[in-house]
Coordinates of C-alpha atoms in Angstrom, one line a residue:
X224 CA 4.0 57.8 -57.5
X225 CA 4.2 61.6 -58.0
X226 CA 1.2 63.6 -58.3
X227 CA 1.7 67.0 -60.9
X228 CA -1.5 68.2 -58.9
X229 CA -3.7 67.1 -55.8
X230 CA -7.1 67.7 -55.1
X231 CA -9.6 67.0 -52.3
X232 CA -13.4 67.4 -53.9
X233 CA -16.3 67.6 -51.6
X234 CA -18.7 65.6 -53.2
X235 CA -18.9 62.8 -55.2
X236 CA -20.4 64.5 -58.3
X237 CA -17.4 66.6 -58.1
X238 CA -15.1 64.0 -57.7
X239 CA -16.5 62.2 -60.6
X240 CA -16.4 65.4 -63.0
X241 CA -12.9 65.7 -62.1
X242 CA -11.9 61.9 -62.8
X243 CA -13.6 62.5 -66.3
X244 CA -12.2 65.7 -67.0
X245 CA -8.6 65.1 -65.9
X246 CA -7.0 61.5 -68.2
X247 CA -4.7 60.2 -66.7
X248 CA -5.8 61.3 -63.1
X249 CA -5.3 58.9 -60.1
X250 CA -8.5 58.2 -57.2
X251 CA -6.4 58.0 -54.1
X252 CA -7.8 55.6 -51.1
X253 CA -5.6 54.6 -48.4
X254 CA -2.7 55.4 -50.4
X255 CA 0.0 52.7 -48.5
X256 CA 1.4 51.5 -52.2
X257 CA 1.9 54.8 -53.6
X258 CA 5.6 54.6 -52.8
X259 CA 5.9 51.4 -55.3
X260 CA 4.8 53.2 -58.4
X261 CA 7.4 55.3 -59.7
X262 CA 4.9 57.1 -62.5
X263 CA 4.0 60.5 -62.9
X264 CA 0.2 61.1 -62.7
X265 CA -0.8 64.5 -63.7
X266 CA -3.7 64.6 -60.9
X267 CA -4.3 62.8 -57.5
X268 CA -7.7 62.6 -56.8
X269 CA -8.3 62.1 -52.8
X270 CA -11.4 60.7 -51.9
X271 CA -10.9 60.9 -48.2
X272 CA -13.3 64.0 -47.8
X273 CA -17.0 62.3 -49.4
X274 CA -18.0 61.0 -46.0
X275 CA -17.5 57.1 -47.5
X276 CA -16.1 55.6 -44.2
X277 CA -19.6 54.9 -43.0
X278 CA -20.6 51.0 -41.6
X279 CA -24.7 50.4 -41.6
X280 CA -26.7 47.1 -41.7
X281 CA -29.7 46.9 -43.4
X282 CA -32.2 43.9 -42.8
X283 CA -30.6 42.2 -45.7
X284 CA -27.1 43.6 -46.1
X285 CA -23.9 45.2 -44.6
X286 CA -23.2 48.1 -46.1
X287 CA -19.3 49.1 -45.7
X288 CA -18.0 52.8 -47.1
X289 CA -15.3 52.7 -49.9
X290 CA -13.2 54.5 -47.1
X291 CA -13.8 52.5 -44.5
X292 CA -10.7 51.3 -43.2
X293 CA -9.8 47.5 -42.6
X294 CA -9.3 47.7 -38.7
X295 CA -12.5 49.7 -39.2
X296 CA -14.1 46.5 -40.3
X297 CA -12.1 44.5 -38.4
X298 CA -13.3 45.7 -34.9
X299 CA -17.0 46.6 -36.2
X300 CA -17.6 43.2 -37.8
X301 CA -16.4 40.8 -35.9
X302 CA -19.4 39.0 -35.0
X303 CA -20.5 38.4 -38.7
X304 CA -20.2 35.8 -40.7
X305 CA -18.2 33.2 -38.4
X306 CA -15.6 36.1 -38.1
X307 CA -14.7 35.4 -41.3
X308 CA -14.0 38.8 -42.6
X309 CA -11.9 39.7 -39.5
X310 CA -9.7 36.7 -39.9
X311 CA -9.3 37.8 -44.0
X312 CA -7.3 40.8 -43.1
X313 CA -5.8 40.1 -39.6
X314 CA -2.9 38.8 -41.3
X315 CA -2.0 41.7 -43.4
X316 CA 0.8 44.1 -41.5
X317 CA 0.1 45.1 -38.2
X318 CA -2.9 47.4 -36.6
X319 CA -1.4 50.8 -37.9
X320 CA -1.1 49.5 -41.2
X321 CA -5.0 48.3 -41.2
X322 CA -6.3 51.6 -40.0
X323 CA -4.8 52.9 -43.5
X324 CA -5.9 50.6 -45.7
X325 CA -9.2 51.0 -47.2
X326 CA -12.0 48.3 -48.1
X327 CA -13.2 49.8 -51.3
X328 CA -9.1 50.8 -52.3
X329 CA -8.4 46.6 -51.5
X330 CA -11.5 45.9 -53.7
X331 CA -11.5 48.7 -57.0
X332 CA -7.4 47.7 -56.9
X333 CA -8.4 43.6 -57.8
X334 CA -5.4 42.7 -56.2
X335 CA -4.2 39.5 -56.4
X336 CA -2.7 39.3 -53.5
X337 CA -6.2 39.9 -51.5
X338 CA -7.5 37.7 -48.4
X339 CA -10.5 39.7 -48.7
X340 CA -11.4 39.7 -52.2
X341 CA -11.6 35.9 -51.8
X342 CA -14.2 36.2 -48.9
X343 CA -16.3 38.8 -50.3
X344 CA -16.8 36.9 -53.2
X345 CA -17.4 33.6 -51.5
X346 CA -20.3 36.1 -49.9
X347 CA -21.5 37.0 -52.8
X348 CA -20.6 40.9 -52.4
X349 CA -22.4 43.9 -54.3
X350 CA -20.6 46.8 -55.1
X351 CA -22.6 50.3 -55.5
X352 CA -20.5 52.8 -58.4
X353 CA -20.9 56.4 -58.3
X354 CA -22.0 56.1 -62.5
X355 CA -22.4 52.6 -63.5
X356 CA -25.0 51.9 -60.1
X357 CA -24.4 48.3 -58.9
X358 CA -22.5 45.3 -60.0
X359 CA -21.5 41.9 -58.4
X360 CA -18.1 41.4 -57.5
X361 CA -17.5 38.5 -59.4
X362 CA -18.2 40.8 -62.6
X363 CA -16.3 43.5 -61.4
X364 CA -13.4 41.0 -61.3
X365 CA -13.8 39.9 -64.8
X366 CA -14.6 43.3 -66.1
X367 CA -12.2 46.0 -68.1
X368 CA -10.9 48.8 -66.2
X369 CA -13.9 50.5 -65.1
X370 CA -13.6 54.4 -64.9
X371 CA -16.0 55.1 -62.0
X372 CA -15.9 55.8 -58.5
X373 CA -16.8 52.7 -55.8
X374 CA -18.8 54.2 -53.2
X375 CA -19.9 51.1 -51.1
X376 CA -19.5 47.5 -50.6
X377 CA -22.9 45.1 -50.0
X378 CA -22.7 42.2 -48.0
X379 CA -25.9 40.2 -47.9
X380 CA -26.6 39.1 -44.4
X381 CA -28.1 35.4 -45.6
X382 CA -24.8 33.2 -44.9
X383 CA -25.6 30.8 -42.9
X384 CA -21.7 29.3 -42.8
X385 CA -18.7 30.2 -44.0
X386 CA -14.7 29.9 -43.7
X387 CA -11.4 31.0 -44.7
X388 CA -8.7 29.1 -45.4
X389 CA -5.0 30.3 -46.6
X390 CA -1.4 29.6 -46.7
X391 CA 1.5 31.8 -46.4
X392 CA 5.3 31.7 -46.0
X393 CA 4.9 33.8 -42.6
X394 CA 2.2 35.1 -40.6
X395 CA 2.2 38.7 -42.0
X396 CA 3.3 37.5 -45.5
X397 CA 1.0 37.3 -48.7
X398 CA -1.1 33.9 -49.0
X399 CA 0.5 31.4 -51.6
X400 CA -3.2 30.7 -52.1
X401 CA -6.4 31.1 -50.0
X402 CA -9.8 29.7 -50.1
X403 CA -13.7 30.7 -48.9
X404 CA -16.6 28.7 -48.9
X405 CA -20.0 29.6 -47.9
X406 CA -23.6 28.5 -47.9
X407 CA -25.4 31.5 -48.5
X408 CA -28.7 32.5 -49.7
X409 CA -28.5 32.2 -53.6
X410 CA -26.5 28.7 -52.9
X411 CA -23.0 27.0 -51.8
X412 CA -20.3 29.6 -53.3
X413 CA -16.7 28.3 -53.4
X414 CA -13.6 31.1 -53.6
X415 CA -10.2 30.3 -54.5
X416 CA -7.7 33.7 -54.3
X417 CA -4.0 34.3 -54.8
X418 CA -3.2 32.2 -57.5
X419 CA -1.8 34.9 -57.5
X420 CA -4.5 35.9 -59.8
X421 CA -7.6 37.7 -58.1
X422 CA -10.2 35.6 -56.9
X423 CA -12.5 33.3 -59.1
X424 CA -15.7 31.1 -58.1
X425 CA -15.0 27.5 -59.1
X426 CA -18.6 26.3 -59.8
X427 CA -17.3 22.7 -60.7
X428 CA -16.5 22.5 -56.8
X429 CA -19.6 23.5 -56.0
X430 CA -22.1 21.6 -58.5
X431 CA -20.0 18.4 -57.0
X432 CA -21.0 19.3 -53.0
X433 CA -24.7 19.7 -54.3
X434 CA -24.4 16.4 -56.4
X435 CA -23.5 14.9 -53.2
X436 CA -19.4 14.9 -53.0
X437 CA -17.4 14.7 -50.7
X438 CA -15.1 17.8 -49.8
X439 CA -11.9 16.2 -51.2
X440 CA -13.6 15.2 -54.4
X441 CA -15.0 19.3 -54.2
X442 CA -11.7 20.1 -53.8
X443 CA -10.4 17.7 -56.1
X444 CA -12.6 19.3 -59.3
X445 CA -11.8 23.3 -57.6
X446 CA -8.1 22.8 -58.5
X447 CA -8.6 21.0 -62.3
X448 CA -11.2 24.0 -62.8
X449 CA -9.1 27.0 -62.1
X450 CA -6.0 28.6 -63.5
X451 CA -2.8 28.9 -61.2
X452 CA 0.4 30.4 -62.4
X453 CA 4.1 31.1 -60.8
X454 CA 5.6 34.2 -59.6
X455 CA 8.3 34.8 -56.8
X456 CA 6.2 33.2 -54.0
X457 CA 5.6 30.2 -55.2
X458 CA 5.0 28.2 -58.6
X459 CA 1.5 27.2 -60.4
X460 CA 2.3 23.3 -59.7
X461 CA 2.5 24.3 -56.2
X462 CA -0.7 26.5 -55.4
X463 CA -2.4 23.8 -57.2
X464 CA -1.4 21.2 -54.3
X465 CA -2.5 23.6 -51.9
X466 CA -5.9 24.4 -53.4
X467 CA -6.6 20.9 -52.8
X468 CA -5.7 21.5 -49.2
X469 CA -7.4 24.5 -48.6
X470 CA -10.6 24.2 -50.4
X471 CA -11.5 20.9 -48.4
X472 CA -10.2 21.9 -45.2
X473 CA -12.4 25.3 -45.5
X474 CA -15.4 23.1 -46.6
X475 CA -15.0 21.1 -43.5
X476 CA -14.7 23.6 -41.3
X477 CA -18.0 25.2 -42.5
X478 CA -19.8 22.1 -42.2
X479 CA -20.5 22.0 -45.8

């Protein structure tokens, strides 16, 4: 991508005005996929000065900074939630490409291709916008283009169990298709991500564990509830096979 202008602002308000005042202008995070967009934006807006790289824990949350990086999160948080966020992005690149990448760049992107979208949402995430204040993630995910700034990611602390489950071609590739499943505090939240569409909940899976299922027959109502297309990785067909896979042996695993 190629950037008419670039600007750093010092505080959010600032950064905001800018965004508003500038169409067309682009909020720059981590930055590693520039190089794939060939577009002309008339403004990059970098982000990287607003002191959003901050990690705190609350007694009900985890509180991560829009700019805090993945190996940031990946060495801080490695004793929460059965590691489960750790082993969401250990997969992606190597160590210097983590320390680039940023949590709320990953998340305000909606990328398909995310591991960590698919936990965060199994967890029942929060995220905190500069304007429009807070939001779950599963609406952010089903939301229009929101023109706002992410300034932190909430993590309620009240999981009890949780795991990850994906599939990929190689260990470094993107997943074919993933799966979360946790037992948190507002009930038993089931993720299935990289269909290649972004994460969704499947609630069917979920109402059948509480109705007293078994994790195949979860499994089993997870992959006639959601939507799976093809792309170059792999076909619909085929990511619905493995959502059967996935989604029991991450139930199992948690000891749901």
């Amino acid at each position: 991508m190629i950037f008419k202008e670039y600007v750093c602002p010092s505080t959010l308000a600032e950064a905001y005005e800018t965004l508003w005042s500038h169409p067309g202008s682009v909020l720059l995070g981590g930055c590693t996929l520039l190089r794939r967009n060939t577009r002309t934006s008339p403004l990059g807006i970098d982000l990287g000065g607003l002191g959003l790289n901050q990690i705190t824990k609350t007694g009900t949350d985890l509180i991560l900074g829009a700019s805090v990086s993945l190996r940031e999160m990946e060495t801080s948080c490695g004793d929460l939630f059965d590691g489960a966020l750790c082993k969401a992005v250990s997969a992606l690149g190597g160590i210097p490409l983590r320390n680039v990448i940023t949590v709320g760049g990953t998340v305000a992107s909606r990328f398909g291709t995310s591991d960590l979208l698919t936990v965060l949402l199994a967890l029942d995430t929060r995220l905190q916008f500069y304007h429009s204040g807070l939001c779950t993630l599963e609406e952010y995910l089903n939301m229009p283009p929101l023109r706002d700034i992410l300034t932190e990611i909430h993590i309620p602390l009240g999981c009890s169990r949780i795991a990850f489950q994906s599939m990929r071609n190689a260990c470094t590739d993107y997943a074919l298709l993933n799966a979360a499943a946790a037992d948190t505090a507002c009930g038993l939240r089931i993720a299935v991500g990289a269909r290649p569409m972004a994460a969704a909940l499947s609630e069917a899976a979920a109402d059948c564990i509480n109705r007293g299922g078994t994790p195949a027959q979860a499994a089993e109502a997870s992959a006639a509830e959601l939507k799976f297309a093809d792309n170059h990785r792999a076909g619909g067909a085929y990511r619905r096979e493995l959502c059967l896979v996935l989604v029991e042996r991450a139930l199992k695993e948690a000891g749901i």
